[in-house]
JSON list of C-alpha atoms in Angstrom, two decimals:
[
{"chain": "Y", "resi": 1, "resn": "UNK", "atom": "CA", "xyz": [29.51, -44.87, 26.83]},
{"chain": "Y", "resi": 2, "resn": "UNK", "atom": "CA", "xyz": [33.16, -45.16, 25.93]},
{"chain": "Y", "resi": 3, "resn": "UNK", "atom": "CA", "xyz": [35.60, -44.07, 28.62]},
{"chain": "Y", "resi": 4, "resn": "UNK", "atom": "CA", "xyz": [37.83, -41.18, 27.60]},
{"chain": "Y", "resi": 5, "resn": "UNK", "atom": "CA", "xyz": [41.39, -41.93, 26.55]},
{"chain": "Y", "resi": 6, "resn": "UNK", "atom": "CA", "xyz": [43.89, -42.06, 29.36]},
{"chain": "Y", "resi": 7, "resn": "UNK", "atom": "CA", "xyz": [45.34, -38.59, 29.68]},
{"chain": "Y", "resi": 8, "resn": "UNK", "atom": "CA", "xyz": [48.88, -37.80, 30.68]},
{"chain": "Y", "resi": 9, "resn": "UNK", "atom": "CA", "xyz": [50.71, -40.83, 29.41]},
{"chain": "Y", "resi": 10, "resn": "UNK", "atom": "CA", "xyz": [50.95, -44.52, 29.82]},
{"chain": "Y", "resi": 11, "resn": "UNK", "atom": "CA", "xyz": [48.85, -46.67, 32.10]},
{"chain": "Y", "resi": 12, "resn": "UNK", "atom": "CA", "xyz": [50.92, -47.47, 35.20]},
{"chain": "Y", "resi": 13, "resn": "UNK", "atom": "CA", "xyz": [50.10, -51.17, 34.97]},
{"chain": "Y", "resi": 14, "resn": "UNK", "atom": "CA", "xyz": [51.40, -51.30, 31.38]},
{"chain": "Y", "resi": 15, "resn": "UNK", "atom": "CA", "xyz": [54.52, -49.30, 32.19]},
{"chain": "Y", "resi": 16, "resn": "UNK", "atom": "CA", "xyz": [55.38, -51.73, 34.99]},
{"chain": "Y", "resi": 17, "resn": "UNK", "atom": "CA", "xyz": [55.47, -54.82, 32.77]},
{"chain": "Y", "resi": 18, "resn": "UNK", "atom": "CA", "xyz": [58.74, -56.61, 32.26]},
{"chain": "Y", "resi": 19, "resn": "UNK", "atom": "CA", "xyz": [60.11, -56.73, 28.71]},
{"chain": "Y", "resi": 20, "resn": "UNK", "atom": "CA", "xyz": [59.06, -60.36, 28.22]},
{"chain": "Y", "resi": 21, "resn": "UNK", "atom": "CA", "xyz": [55.56, -59.71, 29.61]},
{"chain": "Y", "resi": 22, "resn": "UNK", "atom": "CA", "xyz": [55.27, -56.63, 27.40]},
{"chain": "Y", "resi": 23, "resn": "UNK", "atom": "CA", "xyz": [55.99, -58.79, 24.34]},
{"chain": "Y", "resi": 24, "resn": "UNK", "atom": "CA", "xyz": [53.35, -61.35, 25.40]},
{"chain": "Y", "resi": 25, "resn": "UNK", "atom": "CA", "xyz": [50.79, -58.62, 26.15]},
{"chain": "Y", "resi": 26, "resn": "UNK", "atom": "CA", "xyz": [51.59, -57.01, 22.79]},
{"chain": "Y", "resi": 27, "resn": "UNK", "atom": "CA", "xyz": [50.93, -60.30, 21.01]},
{"chain": "Y", "resi": 28, "resn": "UNK", "atom": "CA", "xyz": [47.61, -60.81, 22.82]},
{"chain": "Y", "resi": 29, "resn": "UNK", "atom": "CA", "xyz": [46.46, -57.25, 22.21]},
{"chain": "Y", "resi": 30, "resn": "UNK", "atom": "CA", "xyz": [47.34, -57.72, 18.55]},
{"chain": "Y", "resi": 31, "resn": "UNK", "atom": "CA", "xyz": [45.12, -60.80, 18.43]},
{"chain": "Y", "resi": 32, "resn": "UNK", "atom": "CA", "xyz": [42.24, -58.89, 20.04]},
{"chain": "Y", "resi": 33, "resn": "UNK", "atom": "CA", "xyz": [42.61, -56.06, 17.57]},
{"chain": "Y", "resi": 34, "resn": "UNK", "atom": "CA", "xyz": [42.94, -58.33, 14.51]},
{"chain": "Y", "resi": 35, "resn": "UNK", "atom": "CA", "xyz": [40.31, -60.92, 15.47]},
{"chain": "Y", "resi": 36, "resn": "UNK", "atom": "CA", "xyz": [37.73, -58.66, 17.11]},
{"chain": "Y", "resi": 37, "resn": "UNK", "atom": "CA", "xyz": [38.31, -54.93, 16.63]},
{"chain": "Y", "resi": 38, "resn": "UNK", "atom": "CA", "xyz": [39.08, -54.69, 12.94]},
{"chain": "Y", "resi": 39, "resn": "UNK", "atom": "CA", "xyz": [36.57, -57.26, 11.65]},
{"chain": "Y", "resi": 40, "resn": "UNK", "atom": "CA", "xyz": [33.88, -55.67, 13.81]},
{"chain": "Y", "resi": 41, "resn": "UNK", "atom": "CA", "xyz": [34.47, -52.20, 12.42]},
{"chain": "Y", "resi": 42, "resn": "UNK", "atom": "CA", "xyz": [35.26, -52.94, 8.76]},
{"chain": "Y", "resi": 43, "resn": "UNK", "atom": "CA", "xyz": [31.82, -52.22, 7.32]},
{"chain": "Y", "resi": 44, "resn": "UNK", "atom": "CA", "xyz": [31.03, -49.63, 10.00]},
{"chain": "Y", "resi": 45, "resn": "UNK", "atom": "CA", "xyz": [33.95, -47.50, 8.81]},
{"chain": "Y", "resi": 46, "resn": "UNK", "atom": "CA", "xyz": [32.82, -47.75, 5.21]},
{"chain": "Y", "resi": 47, "resn": "UNK", "atom": "CA", "xyz": [29.23, -46.84, 6.06]},
{"chain": "Y", "resi": 48, "resn": "UNK", "atom": "CA", "xyz": [30.32, -43.91, 8.19]},
{"chain": "Y", "resi": 49, "resn": "UNK", "atom": "CA", "xyz": [32.68, -42.38, 5.65]},
{"chain": "Y", "resi": 50, "resn": "UNK", "atom": "CA", "xyz": [31.53, -43.04, 2.11]},
{"chain": "Y", "resi": 51, "resn": "UNK", "atom": "CA", "xyz": [28.69, -45.18, 1.00]},
{"chain": "Y", "resi": 52, "resn": "UNK", "atom": "CA", "xyz": [25.94, -44.33, 3.43]},
{"chain": "Y", "resi": 53, "resn": "UNK", "atom": "CA", "xyz": [23.08, -46.68, 4.10]},
{"chain": "Y", "resi": 54, "resn": "UNK", "atom": "CA", "xyz": [23.11, -48.88, 1.01]},
{"chain": "Y", "resi": 55, "resn": "UNK", "atom": "CA", "xyz": [21.11, -52.06, 1.68]},
{"chain": "Y", "resi": 56, "resn": "UNK", "atom": "CA", "xyz": [24.07, -54.31, 0.83]},
{"chain": "Y", "resi": 57, "resn": "UNK", "atom": "CA", "xyz": [26.28, -52.50, 3.31]},
{"chain": "Y", "resi": 58, "resn": "UNK", "atom": "CA", "xyz": [23.62, -52.71, 6.00]},
{"chain": "Y", "resi": 59, "resn": "UNK", "atom": "CA", "xyz": [23.54, -56.48, 5.45]},
{"chain": "Y", "resi": 60, "resn": "UNK", "atom": "CA", "xyz": [27.34, -56.63, 5.74]},
{"chain": "Y", "resi": 61, "resn": "UNK", "atom": "CA", "xyz": [27.23, -54.56, 8.93]},
{"chain": "Y", "resi": 62, "resn": "UNK", "atom": "CA", "xyz": [24.65, -56.92, 10.43]},
{"chain": "Y", "resi": 63, "resn": "UNK", "atom": "CA", "xyz": [26.85, -59.86, 9.48]},
{"chain": "Y", "resi": 64, "resn": "UNK", "atom": "CA", "xyz": [29.92, -58.17, 11.04]},
{"chain": "Y", "resi": 65, "resn": "UNK", "atom": "CA", "xyz": [28.06, -57.38, 14.26]},
{"chain": "Y", "resi": 66, "resn": "UNK", "atom": "CA", "xyz": [25.73, -60.33, 14.70]},
{"chain": "Y", "resi": 67, "resn": "UNK", "atom": "CA", "xyz": [26.85, -63.06, 12.33]},
{"chain": "Y", "resi": 68, "resn": "UNK", "atom": "CA", "xyz": [25.07, -64.43, 9.32]},
{"chain": "Y", "resi": 69, "resn": "UNK", "atom": "CA", "xyz": [21.46, -65.48, 9.68]},
{"chain": "Y", "resi": 70, "resn": "UNK", "atom": "CA", "xyz": [21.91, -68.66, 7.68]},
{"chain": "Y", "resi": 71, "resn": "UNK", "atom": "CA", "xyz": [21.20, -71.06, 10.51]},
{"chain": "Y", "resi": 72, "resn": "UNK", "atom": "CA", "xyz": [24.56, -72.70, 9.82]},
{"chain": "Y", "resi": 73, "resn": "UNK", "atom": "CA", "xyz": [26.89, -70.45, 11.77]},
{"chain": "Y", "resi": 74, "resn": "UNK", "atom": "CA", "xyz": [30.21, -71.98, 12.74]},
{"chain": "Y", "resi": 75, "resn": "UNK", "atom": "CA", "xyz": [30.95, -71.23, 16.38]},
{"chain": "Y", "resi": 76, "resn": "UNK", "atom": "CA", "xyz": [27.80, -69.34, 17.22]},
{"chain": "Y", "resi": 77, "resn": "UNK", "atom": "CA", "xyz": [29.85, -67.09, 19.52]},
{"chain": "Y", "resi": 78, "resn": "UNK", "atom": "CA", "xyz": [28.27, -63.81, 20.48]},
{"chain": "Y", "resi": 79, "resn": "UNK", "atom": "CA", "xyz": [30.56, -60.80, 20.43]},
{"chain": "Y", "resi": 80, "resn": "UNK", "atom": "CA", "xyz": [30.81, -60.93, 24.21]},
{"chain": "Y", "resi": 81, "resn": "UNK", "atom": "CA", "xyz": [31.72, -64.63, 24.16]},
{"chain": "Y", "resi": 82, "resn": "UNK", "atom": "CA", "xyz": [34.35, -64.05, 21.48]},
{"chain": "Y", "resi": 83, "resn": "UNK", "atom": "CA", "xyz": [35.74, -61.11, 23.47]},
{"chain": "Y", "resi": 84, "resn": "UNK", "atom": "CA", "xyz": [35.97, -63.17, 26.67]},
{"chain": "Y", "resi": 85, "resn": "UNK", "atom": "CA", "xyz": [37.61, -66.05, 24.80]},
{"chain": "Y", "resi": 86, "resn": "UNK", "atom": "CA", "xyz": [40.20, -63.69, 23.27]},
{"chain": "Y", "resi": 87, "resn": "UNK", "atom": "CA", "xyz": [40.64, -61.78, 26.53]},
{"chain": "Y", "resi": 88, "resn": "UNK", "atom": "CA", "xyz": [41.49, -64.86, 28.63]},
{"chain": "Y", "resi": 89, "resn": "UNK", "atom": "CA", "xyz": [45.08, -65.24, 27.31]},
{"chain": "Y", "resi": 90, "resn": "UNK", "atom": "CA", "xyz": [45.68, -61.51, 27.85]},
{"chain": "Y", "resi": 91, "resn": "UNK", "atom": "CA", "xyz": [44.46, -61.73, 31.44]},
{"chain": "Y", "resi": 92, "resn": "UNK", "atom": "CA", "xyz": [46.79, -64.68, 32.02]},
{"chain": "Y", "resi": 93, "resn": "UNK", "atom": "CA", "xyz": [49.79, -62.47, 31.19]},
{"chain": "Y", "resi": 94, "resn": "UNK", "atom": "CA", "xyz": [48.45, -59.11, 32.36]},
{"chain": "Y", "resi": 95, "resn": "UNK", "atom": "CA", "xyz": [45.76, -59.57, 35.04]},
{"chain": "Y", "resi": 96, "resn": "UNK", "atom": "CA", "xyz": [45.47, -55.79, 35.45]},
{"chain": "Y", "resi": 97, "resn": "UNK", "atom": "CA", "xyz": [43.77, -55.68, 32.04]},
{"chain": "Y", "resi": 98, "resn": "UNK", "atom": "CA", "xyz": [40.56, -56.53, 33.88]},
{"chain": "Y", "resi": 99, "resn": "UNK", "atom": "CA", "xyz": [40.62, -53.08, 35.47]},
{"chain": "Y", "resi": 100, "resn": "UNK", "atom": "CA", "xyz": [41.88, -51.09, 32.47]},
{"chain": "Y", "resi": 101, "resn": "UNK", "atom": "CA", "xyz": [39.22, -48.56, 31.40]},
{"chain": "Y", "resi": 102, "resn": "UNK", "atom": "CA", "xyz": [39.74, -49.36, 27.72]},
{"chain": "Y", "resi": 103, "resn": "UNK", "atom": "CA", "xyz": [39.05, -53.05, 28.28]},
{"chain": "Y", "resi": 104, "resn": "UNK", "atom": "CA", "xyz": [35.94, -52.06, 30.24]},
{"chain": "Y", "resi": 105, "resn": "UNK", "atom": "CA", "xyz": [35.03, -49.74, 27.38]},
{"chain": "Y", "resi": 106, "resn": "UNK", "atom": "CA", "xyz": [35.28, -52.57, 24.87]},
{"chain": "Y", "resi": 107, "resn": "UNK", "atom": "CA", "xyz": [32.99, -54.72, 27.02]},
{"chain": "Y", "resi": 108, "resn": "UNK", "atom": "CA", "xyz": [30.50, -51.84, 27.32]},
{"chain": "Y", "resi": 109, "resn": "UNK", "atom": "CA", "xyz": [30.49, -51.21, 23.57]},
{"chain": "Y", "resi": 110, "resn": "UNK", "atom": "CA", "xyz": [29.92, -54.91, 22.87]},
{"chain": "Y", "resi": 111, "resn": "UNK", "atom": "CA", "xyz": [26.96, -54.86, 25.28]},
{"chain": "Y", "resi": 112, "resn": "UNK", "atom": "CA", "xyz": [25.59, -51.83, 23.45]},
{"chain": "Y", "resi": 113, "resn": "UNK", "atom": "CA", "xyz": [25.92, -53.59, 20.10]},
{"chain": "Y", "resi": 114, "resn": "UNK", "atom": "CA", "xyz": [24.15, -56.66, 21.49]},
{"chain": "Y", "resi": 115, "resn": "UNK", "atom": "CA", "xyz": [21.31, -54.59, 22.96]},
{"chain": "Y", "resi": 116, "resn": "UNK", "atom": "CA", "xyz": [20.80, -52.79, 19.64]},
{"chain": "Y", "resi": 117, "resn": "UNK", "atom": "CA", "xyz": [20.63, -56.05, 17.68]},
{"chain": "Y", "resi": 118, "resn": "UNK", "atom": "CA", "xyz": [16.86, -56.32, 17.18]},
{"chain": "Y", "resi": 119, "resn": "UNK", "atom": "CA", "xyz": [16.54, -52.68, 16.12]},
{"chain": "Y", "resi": 120, "resn": "UNK", "atom": "CA", "xyz": [19.54, -52.88, 13.78]},
{"chain": "Y", "resi": 121, "resn": "UNK", "atom": "CA", "xyz": [18.20, -56.06, 12.19]},
{"chain": "Y", "resi": 122, "resn": "UNK", "atom": "CA", "xyz": [14.82, -54.34, 11.89]},
{"chain": "Y", "resi": 123, "resn": "UNK", "atom": "CA", "xyz": [16.32, -51.51, 9.84]},
{"chain": "Y", "resi": 124, "resn": "UNK", "atom": "CA", "xyz": [16.25, -48.73, 12.46]},
{"chain": "Y", "resi": 125, "resn": "UNK", "atom": "CA", "xyz": [18.65, -46.07, 11.18]},
{"chain": "Y", "resi": 126, "resn": "UNK", "atom": "CA", "xyz": [19.27, -44.54, 14.61]},
{"chain": "Y", "resi": 127, "resn": "UNK", "atom": "CA", "xyz": [20.11, -47.90, 16.18]},
{"chain": "Y", "resi": 128, "resn": "UNK", "atom": "CA", "xyz": [22.30, -48.76, 13.20]},
{"chain": "Y", "resi": 129, "resn": "UNK", "atom": "CA", "xyz": [24.22, -45.50, 13.62]},
{"chain": "Y", "resi": 130, "resn": "UNK", "atom": "CA", "xyz": [24.73, -46.20, 17.31]},
{"chain": "Y", "resi": 131, "resn": "UNK", "atom": "CA", "xyz": [25.88, -49.76, 16.62]},
{"chain": "Y", "resi": 132, "resn": "UNK", "atom": "CA", "xyz": [28.35, -48.71, 13.95]},
{"chain": "Y", "resi": 133, "resn": "UNK", "atom": "CA", "xyz": [29.74, -46.05, 16.28]},
{"chain": "Y", "resi": 134, "resn": "UNK", "atom": "CA", "xyz": [30.15, -48.66, 19.02]},
{"chain": "Y", "resi": 135, "resn": "UNK", "atom": "CA", "xyz": [31.88, -51.02, 16.57]},
{"chain": "Y", "resi": 136, "resn": "UNK", "atom": "CA", "xyz": [34.37, -48.33, 15.56]},
{"chain": "Y", "resi": 137, "resn": "UNK", "atom": "CA", "xyz": [34.90, -47.50, 19.22]},
{"chain": "Y", "resi": 138, "resn": "UNK", "atom": "CA", "xyz": [35.89, -51.10, 19.97]},
{"chain": "Y", "resi": 139, "resn": "UNK", "atom": "CA", "xyz": [38.65, -50.92, 17.39]},
{"chain": "Y", "resi": 140, "resn": "UNK", "atom": "CA", "xyz": [39.82, -47.51, 18.59]},
{"chain": "Y", "resi": 141, "resn": "UNK", "atom": "CA", "xyz": [39.97, -48.59, 22.25]},
{"chain": "Y", "resi": 142, "resn": "UNK", "atom": "CA", "xyz": [42.01, -51.68, 21.41]},
{"chain": "Y", "resi": 143, "resn": "UNK", "atom": "CA", "xyz": [44.31, -49.69, 19.13]},
{"chain": "Y", "resi": 144, "resn": "UNK", "atom": "CA", "xyz": [44.83, -47.09, 21.87]},
{"chain": "Y", "resi": 145, "resn": "UNK", "atom": "CA", "xyz": [45.74, -49.79, 24.36]},
{"chain": "Y", "resi": 146, "resn": "UNK", "atom": "CA", "xyz": [48.22, -51.30, 21.92]},
{"chain": "Y", "resi": 147, "resn": "UNK", "atom": "CA", "xyz": [49.76, -47.88, 21.22]},
{"chain": "Y", "resi": 148, "resn": "UNK", "atom": "CA", "xyz": [50.03, -47.21, 24.95]},
{"chain": "Y", "resi": 149, "resn": "UNK", "atom": "CA", "xyz": [51.94, -50.46, 25.39]},
{"chain": "Y", "resi": 150, "resn": "UNK", "atom": "CA", "xyz": [54.18, -49.72, 22.41]},
{"chain": "Y", "resi": 151, "resn": "UNK", "atom": "CA", "xyz": [54.98, -46.26, 23.75]},
{"chain": "Y", "resi": 152, "resn": "UNK", "atom": "CA", "xyz": [55.96, -47.57, 27.16]},
{"chain": "Y", "resi": 153, "resn": "UNK", "atom": "CA", "xyz": [58.00, -50.56, 25.93]},
{"chain": "Y", "resi": 154, "resn": "UNK", "atom": "CA", "xyz": [59.48, -49.38, 22.65]},
{"chain": "Y", "resi": 155, "resn": "UNK", "atom": "CA", "xyz": [62.86, -51.03, 23.20]},
{"chain": "Y", "resi": 156, "resn": "UNK", "atom": "CA", "xyz": [61.43, -54.39, 24.24]},
{"chain": "Y", "resi": 157, "resn": "UNK", "atom": "CA", "xyz": [58.96, -54.51, 21.34]},
{"chain": "Y", "resi": 158, "resn": "UNK", "atom": "CA", "xyz": [61.41, -53.47, 18.62]},
{"chain": "Y", "resi": 159, "resn": "UNK", "atom": "CA", "xyz": [63.61, -56.55, 19.09]}
]
């Protein structure tokens, strides 16, 4: 389950970053959002809002979540492996990210997506709905974390 948004303002560990660290964290969070969050949720958003369960969209969702089943995948990274690879540079600049509830929420949602894989690939509508919700949640958690940083370091990030 996704942790609730942080209530009452900015995360103390984000607020305490220096201006230069805030810029580096901002860059790394942007990479996580662009390379993981948005691609993961692109088809999920479309399926949730407009087009429903068209077979072509289901195939795109499966590709977004689990990769293509061509046998010729490039990196072969699972979502969790890609997340850990993208998270490592963020942790180098902001070690407290490891204990941020939104980062933990992203990891939990990726585990949920992975666990639902066989059912989603098998055409289970309930599992597909859960997986697309988890995919959207990943993007929202990363976007919230980025917005939290931007709110606490507006001056440093506007340079």
